[in-house]
Short mmCIF file of C-alpha atoms and ligand atoms in Angstrom, two decimals:
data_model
loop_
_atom_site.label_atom_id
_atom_site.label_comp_id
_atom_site.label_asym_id
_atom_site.label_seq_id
_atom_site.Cartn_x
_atom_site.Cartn_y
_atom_site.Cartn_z
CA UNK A 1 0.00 0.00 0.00
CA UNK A 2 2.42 3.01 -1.35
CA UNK A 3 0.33 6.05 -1.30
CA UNK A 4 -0.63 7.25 2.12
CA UNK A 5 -3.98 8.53 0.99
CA UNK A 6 -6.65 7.40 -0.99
CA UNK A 7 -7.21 10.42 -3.14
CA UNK A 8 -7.36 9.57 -6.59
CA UNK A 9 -7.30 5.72 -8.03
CA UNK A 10 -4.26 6.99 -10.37
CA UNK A 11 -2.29 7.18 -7.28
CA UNK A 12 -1.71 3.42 -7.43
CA UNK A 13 -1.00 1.11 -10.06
CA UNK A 14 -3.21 -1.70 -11.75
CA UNK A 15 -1.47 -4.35 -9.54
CA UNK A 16 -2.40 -2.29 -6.34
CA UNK A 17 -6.10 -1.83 -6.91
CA UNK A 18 -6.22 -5.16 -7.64
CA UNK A 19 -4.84 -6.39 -4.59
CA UNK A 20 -7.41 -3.97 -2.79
CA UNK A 21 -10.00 -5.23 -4.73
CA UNK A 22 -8.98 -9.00 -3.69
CA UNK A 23 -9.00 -7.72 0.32
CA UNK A 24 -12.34 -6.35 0.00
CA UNK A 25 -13.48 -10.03 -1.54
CA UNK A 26 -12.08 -11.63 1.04
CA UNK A 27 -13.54 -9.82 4.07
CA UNK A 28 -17.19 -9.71 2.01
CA UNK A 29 -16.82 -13.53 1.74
CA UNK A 30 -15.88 -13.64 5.93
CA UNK A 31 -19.03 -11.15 6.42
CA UNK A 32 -21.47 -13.33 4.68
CA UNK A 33 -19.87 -16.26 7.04
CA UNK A 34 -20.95 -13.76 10.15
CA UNK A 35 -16.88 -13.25 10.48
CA UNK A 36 -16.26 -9.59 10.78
CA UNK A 37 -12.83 -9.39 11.98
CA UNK A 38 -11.53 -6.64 14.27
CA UNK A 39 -9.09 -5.46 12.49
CA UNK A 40 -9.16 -1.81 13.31
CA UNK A 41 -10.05 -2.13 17.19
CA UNK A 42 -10.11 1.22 19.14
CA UNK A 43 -9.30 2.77 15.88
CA UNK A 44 -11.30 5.95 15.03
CA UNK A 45 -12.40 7.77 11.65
CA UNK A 46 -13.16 11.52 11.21
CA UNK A 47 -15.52 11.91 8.51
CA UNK A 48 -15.86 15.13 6.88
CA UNK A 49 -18.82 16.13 4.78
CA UNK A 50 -19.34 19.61 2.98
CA UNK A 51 -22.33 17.72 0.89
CA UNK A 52 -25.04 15.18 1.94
CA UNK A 53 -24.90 11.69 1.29
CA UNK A 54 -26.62 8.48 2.12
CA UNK A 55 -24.20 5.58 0.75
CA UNK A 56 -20.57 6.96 1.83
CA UNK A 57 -22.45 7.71 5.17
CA UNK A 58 -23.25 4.91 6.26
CA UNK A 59 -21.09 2.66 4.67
CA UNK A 60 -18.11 3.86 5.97
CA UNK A 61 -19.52 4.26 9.36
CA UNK A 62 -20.83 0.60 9.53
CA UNK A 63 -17.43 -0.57 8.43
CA UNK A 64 -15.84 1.18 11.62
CA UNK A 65 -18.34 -0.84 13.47
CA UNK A 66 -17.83 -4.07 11.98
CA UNK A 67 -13.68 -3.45 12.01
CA UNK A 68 -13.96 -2.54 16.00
CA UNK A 69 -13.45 0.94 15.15
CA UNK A 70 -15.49 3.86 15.40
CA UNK A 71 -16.91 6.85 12.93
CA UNK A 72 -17.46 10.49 13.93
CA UNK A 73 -19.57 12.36 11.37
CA UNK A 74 -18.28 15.77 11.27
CA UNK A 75 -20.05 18.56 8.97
CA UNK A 76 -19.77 22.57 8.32
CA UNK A 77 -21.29 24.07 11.19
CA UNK A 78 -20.58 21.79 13.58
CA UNK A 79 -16.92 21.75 13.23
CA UNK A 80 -14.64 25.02 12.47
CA UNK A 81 -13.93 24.25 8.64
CA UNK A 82 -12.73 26.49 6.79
CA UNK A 83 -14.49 28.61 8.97
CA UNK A 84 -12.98 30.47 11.96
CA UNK A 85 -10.07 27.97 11.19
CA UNK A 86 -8.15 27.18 8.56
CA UNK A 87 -8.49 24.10 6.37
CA UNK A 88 -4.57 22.99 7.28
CA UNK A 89 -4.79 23.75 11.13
CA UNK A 90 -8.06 21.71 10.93
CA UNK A 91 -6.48 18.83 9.25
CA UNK A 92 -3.48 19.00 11.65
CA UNK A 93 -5.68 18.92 14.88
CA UNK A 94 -8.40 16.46 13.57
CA UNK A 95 -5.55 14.00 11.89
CA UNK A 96 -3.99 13.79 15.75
CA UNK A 97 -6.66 12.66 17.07
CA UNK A 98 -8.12 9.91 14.82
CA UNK A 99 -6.19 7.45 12.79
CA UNK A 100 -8.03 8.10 9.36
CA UNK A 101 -9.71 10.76 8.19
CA UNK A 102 -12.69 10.25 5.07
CA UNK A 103 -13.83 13.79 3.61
CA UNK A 104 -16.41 14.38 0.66
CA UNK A 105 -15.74 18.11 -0.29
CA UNK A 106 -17.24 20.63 -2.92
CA UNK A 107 -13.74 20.85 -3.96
CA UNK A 108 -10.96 18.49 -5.03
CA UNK A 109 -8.31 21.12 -4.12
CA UNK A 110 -9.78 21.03 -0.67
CA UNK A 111 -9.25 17.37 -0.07
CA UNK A 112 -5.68 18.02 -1.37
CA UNK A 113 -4.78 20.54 1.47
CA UNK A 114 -6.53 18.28 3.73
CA UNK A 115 -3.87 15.48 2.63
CA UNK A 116 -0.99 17.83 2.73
CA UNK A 117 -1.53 18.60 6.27
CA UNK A 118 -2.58 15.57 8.01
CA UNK A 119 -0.68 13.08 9.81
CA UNK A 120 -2.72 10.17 8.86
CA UNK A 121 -4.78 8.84 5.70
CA UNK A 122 -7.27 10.84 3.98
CA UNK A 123 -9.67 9.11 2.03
CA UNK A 124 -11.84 11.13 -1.02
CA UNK A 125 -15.53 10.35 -0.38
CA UNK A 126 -16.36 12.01 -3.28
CA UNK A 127 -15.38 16.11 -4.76
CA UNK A 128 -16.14 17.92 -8.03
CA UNK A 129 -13.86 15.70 -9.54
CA UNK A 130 -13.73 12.82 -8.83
CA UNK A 131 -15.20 9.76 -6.49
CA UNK A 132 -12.74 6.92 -6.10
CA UNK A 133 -14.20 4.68 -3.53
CA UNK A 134 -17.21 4.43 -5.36
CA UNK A 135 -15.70 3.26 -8.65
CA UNK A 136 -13.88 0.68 -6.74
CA UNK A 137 -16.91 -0.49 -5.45
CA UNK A 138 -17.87 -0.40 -8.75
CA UNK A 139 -15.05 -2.78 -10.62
CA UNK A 140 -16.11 -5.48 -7.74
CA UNK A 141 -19.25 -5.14 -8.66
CA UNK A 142 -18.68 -5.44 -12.40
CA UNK A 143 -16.55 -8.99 -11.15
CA UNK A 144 -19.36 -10.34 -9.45
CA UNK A 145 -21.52 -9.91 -12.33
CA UNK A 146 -19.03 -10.50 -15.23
CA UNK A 147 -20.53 -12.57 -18.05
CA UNK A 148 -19.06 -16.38 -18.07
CA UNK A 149 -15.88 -16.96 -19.75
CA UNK A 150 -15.07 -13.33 -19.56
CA UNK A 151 -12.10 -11.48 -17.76
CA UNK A 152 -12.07 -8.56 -16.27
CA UNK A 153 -9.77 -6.62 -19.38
CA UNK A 154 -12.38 -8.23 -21.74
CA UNK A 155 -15.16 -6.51 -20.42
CA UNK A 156 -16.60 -3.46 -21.81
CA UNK A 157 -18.22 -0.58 -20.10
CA UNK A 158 -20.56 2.22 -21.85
CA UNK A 159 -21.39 4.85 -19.43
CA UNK A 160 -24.25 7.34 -20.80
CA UNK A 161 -24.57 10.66 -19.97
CA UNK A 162 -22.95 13.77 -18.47
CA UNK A 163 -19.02 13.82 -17.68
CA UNK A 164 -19.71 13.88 -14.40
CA UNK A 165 -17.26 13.23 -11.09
CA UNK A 166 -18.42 9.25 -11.47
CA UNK A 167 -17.16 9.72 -15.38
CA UNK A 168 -14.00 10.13 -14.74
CA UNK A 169 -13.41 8.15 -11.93
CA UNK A 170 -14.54 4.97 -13.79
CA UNK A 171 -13.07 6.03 -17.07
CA UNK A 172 -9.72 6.44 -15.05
CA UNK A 173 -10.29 2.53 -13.37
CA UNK A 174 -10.87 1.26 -16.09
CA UNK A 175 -8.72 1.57 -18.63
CA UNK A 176 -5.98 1.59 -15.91
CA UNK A 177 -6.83 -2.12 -15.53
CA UNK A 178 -7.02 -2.52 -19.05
CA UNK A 179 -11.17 -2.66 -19.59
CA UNK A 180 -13.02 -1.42 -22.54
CA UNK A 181 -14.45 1.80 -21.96
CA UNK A 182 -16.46 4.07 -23.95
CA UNK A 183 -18.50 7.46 -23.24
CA UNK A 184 -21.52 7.94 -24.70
CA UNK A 185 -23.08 11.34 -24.75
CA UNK A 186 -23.60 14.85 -26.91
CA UNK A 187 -20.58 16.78 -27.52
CA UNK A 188 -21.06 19.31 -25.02
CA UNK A 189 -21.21 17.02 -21.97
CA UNK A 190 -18.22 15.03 -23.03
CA UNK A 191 -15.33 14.83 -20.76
CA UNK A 192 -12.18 17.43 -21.13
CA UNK A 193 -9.44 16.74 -23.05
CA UNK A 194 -7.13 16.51 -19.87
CA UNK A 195 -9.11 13.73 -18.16
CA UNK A 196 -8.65 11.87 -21.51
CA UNK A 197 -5.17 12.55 -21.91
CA UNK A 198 -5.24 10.41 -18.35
CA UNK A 199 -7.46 7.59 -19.92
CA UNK A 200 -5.33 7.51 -23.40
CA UNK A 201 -2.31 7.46 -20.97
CA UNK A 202 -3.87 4.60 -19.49
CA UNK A 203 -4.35 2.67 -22.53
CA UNK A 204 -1.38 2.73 -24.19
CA UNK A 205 -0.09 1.13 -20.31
CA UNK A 206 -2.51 -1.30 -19.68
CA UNK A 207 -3.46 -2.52 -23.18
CA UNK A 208 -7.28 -1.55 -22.25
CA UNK A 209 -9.55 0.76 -25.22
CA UNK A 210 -11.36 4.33 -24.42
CA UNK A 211 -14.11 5.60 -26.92
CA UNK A 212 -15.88 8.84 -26.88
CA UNK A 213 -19.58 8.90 -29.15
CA UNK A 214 -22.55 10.70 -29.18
CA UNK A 215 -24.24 7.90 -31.11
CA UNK A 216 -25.11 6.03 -27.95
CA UNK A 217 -27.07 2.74 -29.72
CA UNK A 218 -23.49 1.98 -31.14
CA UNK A 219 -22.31 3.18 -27.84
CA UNK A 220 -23.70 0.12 -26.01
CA UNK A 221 -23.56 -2.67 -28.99
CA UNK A 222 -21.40 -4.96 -26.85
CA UNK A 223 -21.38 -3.28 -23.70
CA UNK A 224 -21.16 -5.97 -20.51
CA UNK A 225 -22.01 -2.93 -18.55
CA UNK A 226 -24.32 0.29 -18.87
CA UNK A 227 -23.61 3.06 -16.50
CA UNK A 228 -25.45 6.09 -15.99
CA UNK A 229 -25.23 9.31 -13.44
CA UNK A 230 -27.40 11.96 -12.51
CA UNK A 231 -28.02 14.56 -15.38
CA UNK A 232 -27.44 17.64 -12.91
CA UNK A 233 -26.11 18.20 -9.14
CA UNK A 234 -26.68 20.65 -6.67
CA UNK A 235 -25.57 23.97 -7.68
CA UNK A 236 -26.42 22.82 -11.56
CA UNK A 237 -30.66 24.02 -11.09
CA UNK A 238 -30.13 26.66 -13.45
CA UNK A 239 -29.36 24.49 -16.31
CA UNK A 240 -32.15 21.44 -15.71
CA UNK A 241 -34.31 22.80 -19.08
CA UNK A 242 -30.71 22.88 -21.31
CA UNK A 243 -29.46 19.80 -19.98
CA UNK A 244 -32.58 17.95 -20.18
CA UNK A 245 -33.06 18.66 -23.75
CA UNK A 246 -29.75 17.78 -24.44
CA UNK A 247 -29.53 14.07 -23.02
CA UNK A 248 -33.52 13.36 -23.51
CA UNK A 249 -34.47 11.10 -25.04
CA UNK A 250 -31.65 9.87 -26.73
CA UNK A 251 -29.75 9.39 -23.79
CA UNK A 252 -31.86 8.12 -21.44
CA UNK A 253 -31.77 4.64 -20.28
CA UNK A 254 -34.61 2.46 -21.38
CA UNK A 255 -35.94 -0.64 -22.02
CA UNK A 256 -35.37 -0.42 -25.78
CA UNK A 257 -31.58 1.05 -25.57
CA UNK A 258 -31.28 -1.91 -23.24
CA UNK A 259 -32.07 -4.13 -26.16
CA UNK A 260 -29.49 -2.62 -28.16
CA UNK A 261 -26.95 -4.16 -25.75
CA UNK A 262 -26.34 -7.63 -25.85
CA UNK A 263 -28.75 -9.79 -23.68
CA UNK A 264 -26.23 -10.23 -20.74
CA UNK A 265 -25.86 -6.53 -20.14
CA UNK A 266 -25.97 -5.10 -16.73
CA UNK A 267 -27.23 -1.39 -15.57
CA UNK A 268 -25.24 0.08 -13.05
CA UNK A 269 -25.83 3.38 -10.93
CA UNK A 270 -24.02 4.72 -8.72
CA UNK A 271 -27.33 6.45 -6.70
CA UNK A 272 -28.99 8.66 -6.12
CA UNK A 273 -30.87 8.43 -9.44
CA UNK A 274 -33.62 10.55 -10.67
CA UNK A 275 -36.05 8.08 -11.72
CA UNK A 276 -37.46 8.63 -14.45
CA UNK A 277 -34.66 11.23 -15.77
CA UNK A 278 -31.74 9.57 -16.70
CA UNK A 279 -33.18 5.90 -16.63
CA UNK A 280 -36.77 4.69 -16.75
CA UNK A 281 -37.95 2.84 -13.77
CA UNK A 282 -38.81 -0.07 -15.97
CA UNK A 283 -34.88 -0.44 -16.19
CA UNK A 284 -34.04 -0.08 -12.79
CA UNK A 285 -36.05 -2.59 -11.46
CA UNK A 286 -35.31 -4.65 -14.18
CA UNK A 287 -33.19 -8.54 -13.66
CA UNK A 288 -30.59 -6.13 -15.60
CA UNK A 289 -30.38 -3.77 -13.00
CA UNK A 290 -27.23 -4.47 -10.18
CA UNK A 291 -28.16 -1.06 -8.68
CA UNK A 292 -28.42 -2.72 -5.03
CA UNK A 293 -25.30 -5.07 -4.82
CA UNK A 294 -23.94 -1.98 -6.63
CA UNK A 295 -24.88 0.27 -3.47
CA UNK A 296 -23.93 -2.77 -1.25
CA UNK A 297 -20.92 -3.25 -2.51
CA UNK A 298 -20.23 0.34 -0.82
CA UNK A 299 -19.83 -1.25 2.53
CA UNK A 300 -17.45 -4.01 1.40
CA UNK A 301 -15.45 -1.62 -0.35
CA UNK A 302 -14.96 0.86 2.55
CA UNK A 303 -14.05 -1.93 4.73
CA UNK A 304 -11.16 -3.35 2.36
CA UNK A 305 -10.09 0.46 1.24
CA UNK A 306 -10.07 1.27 5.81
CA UNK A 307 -8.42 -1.95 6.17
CA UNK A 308 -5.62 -1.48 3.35
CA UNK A 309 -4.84 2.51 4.14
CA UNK A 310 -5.09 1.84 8.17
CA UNK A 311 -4.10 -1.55 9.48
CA UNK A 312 -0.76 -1.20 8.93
CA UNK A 313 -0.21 2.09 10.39
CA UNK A 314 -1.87 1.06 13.81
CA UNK A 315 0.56 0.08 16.48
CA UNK A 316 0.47 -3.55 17.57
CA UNK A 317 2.01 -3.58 20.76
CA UNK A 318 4.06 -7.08 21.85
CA UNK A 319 2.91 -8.76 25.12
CA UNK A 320 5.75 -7.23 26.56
CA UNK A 321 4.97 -3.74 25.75
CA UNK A 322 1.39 -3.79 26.66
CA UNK A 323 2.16 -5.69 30.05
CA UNK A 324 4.86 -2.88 30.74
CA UNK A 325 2.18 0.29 29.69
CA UNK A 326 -0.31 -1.41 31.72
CA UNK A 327 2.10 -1.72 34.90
CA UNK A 328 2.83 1.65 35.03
CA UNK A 329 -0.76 2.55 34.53
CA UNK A 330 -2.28 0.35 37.67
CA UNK A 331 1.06 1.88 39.61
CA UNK A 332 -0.06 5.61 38.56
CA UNK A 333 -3.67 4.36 39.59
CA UNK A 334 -2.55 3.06 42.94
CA UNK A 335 -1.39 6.71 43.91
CA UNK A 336 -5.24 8.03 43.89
N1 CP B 1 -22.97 7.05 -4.62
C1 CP B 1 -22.80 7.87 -3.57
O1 CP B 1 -21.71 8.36 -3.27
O2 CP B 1 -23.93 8.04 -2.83
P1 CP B 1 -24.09 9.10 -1.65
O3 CP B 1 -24.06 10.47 -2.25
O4 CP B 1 -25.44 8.77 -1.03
O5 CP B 1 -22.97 8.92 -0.67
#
């Protein structure tokens, strides 16, 4: 485990991820034996949120639970960020006294300063730009479900719709592990030439493909996997009529672009969805639709990504050690 945050999945190489992705299997596969080890006893996790959120929540707070840890939720208003403080003293003091720190923030330059001056791990739960745990979650998910006979660099993902955080996060995994991915959507929502400079990077590495269309029935002709986002995001109100004409109906995900796919294909989401908007009900409740091992997956993935950025930094005090501590504790005691 190089990098000592969890920032951006092009911090670590294809070999890394999937060695993460392997942990998570392994301690899903103990939790559905009722074996949730304690790997991160006493340990606690300072989680930061400048937007709301349902999945990141509560996923990474149960997986403090199940690990032994424990989660403090810690939003604007309640805690001096940014505010009244600055963002590195607030890192400093909150990074000494918690052994991990998770932050979703408005902006990715925010989670960077947050990194630079903490002491321990910061994990991105998510910023304008981009939302790594969830497109690990993601890749597991896509392994669970891949279609028999198939590897993970032969599968090929389509995601429809806007470029949004979830784009390039998934473009990024993907063709860093060598997958087939391709972007459908009209000109104007299609991703900037940087974040495909990344992707094309990526490629040419890991022997994986990247395609950008706007024809999106071609799009998903052999996609294993259709992935959609949210159209607009908080802050993006203004734009609903524009962007709605753009992607609808072309883009949206239905029952008949479904059949343009081959019959195997999966829907993904990576929730909230506007039902209705960006996909029909009818497809999201659909034998097609992994939406809810998707959002499970969350859980897993939080506990592998906790377990991988904070195990080895906790102390594991010898026999010896803790004996001595604990002496000089019941003498110090003995003195009341
Ligand atoms: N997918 C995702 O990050 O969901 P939340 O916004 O509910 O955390």
């Amino acid at each position: 485990m190089p990098s000592k945050h969890f920032l951006d999945t092009q911090d670590f190489t294809k070999a890394e991820l999937l060695e993460l992705i392997h942990l998570i299997g392994v301690l899903k596969e103990a939790d559905r034996k009722g074996v949730r080890p304690k790997l991160l006893q006493d340990a606690s996790l300072g989680m930061i949120f400048e937007e709301p959120s349902t999945r990141t929540r509560i996923s990474f707070e149960v997986a403090m639970t199940h690990l032994g840890g424990h989660a403090l939720y810690l939003k604007p208003g309640e805690i001096h960020l940014g505010e009244r403080e600055s963002l590195y003293d607030t890192g400093k003091v909150v990074s000494r006294m918690v052994d991990g720190i998770m932050a979703r923030t408005l902006k990715h330059q925010t989670v960077i300063e947050l990194a630079q001056a903490s002491d321990v791990p910061v994990i991105n739960g998510l910023t304008d730009y981009n939302h790594p745990t969830q497109v690990v979650c993601d890749v597991l998910t896509m392994l669970e479900h891949l279609p028999p006979g198939k590897r993970l660099e032969d599968a090929e993902v389509t995601f429809v719709g806007d470029a949004t955080n979830v784009l390039s996060s998934l473009m990024f995994i993907c063709t860093r592990l060598g997958m087939k991915f391709t972007h459908a959507a009209p000109e104007r929502y299609q991703p900037p030439q940087e974040w495909l400079h990344i992707a094309q990077r990526n490629c040419q590495e890991s022997g994986g493909s990247l395609r950008v269309a706007e024809d999106v029935r071609t799009a998903v002709h052999k996609a294993d996997f259709i992935y959609t986002d949210l159209w607009w995001w908080v802050g993006q109100e203004n734009e609903i009529p524009e962007r709605r004409q753009a992607f609808m109906p072309d883009y949206q995900i239905t029952a008949e672009l479904m059949a343009h796919a081959p019959a195997h294909c999966k829907f993904m989401h990576c929730l909230p969805a506007s039902r209705g908007v960006e996909v029909t009900d009818q497809v999201m409740d659909s034998p097609a639709s992994i939406i809810f091992d998707q959002a499970e997956n969350r859980l897993h993935t939080e506990k592998g990504i906790l377990v991988w950025m904070l195990y080895p930094r906790l102390k594991r005090p010898t026999e010896a050690v803790r004996q001595a501590a604990m002496n000089n504790v019941e003498e110090a005691l003995s003195r009341l």
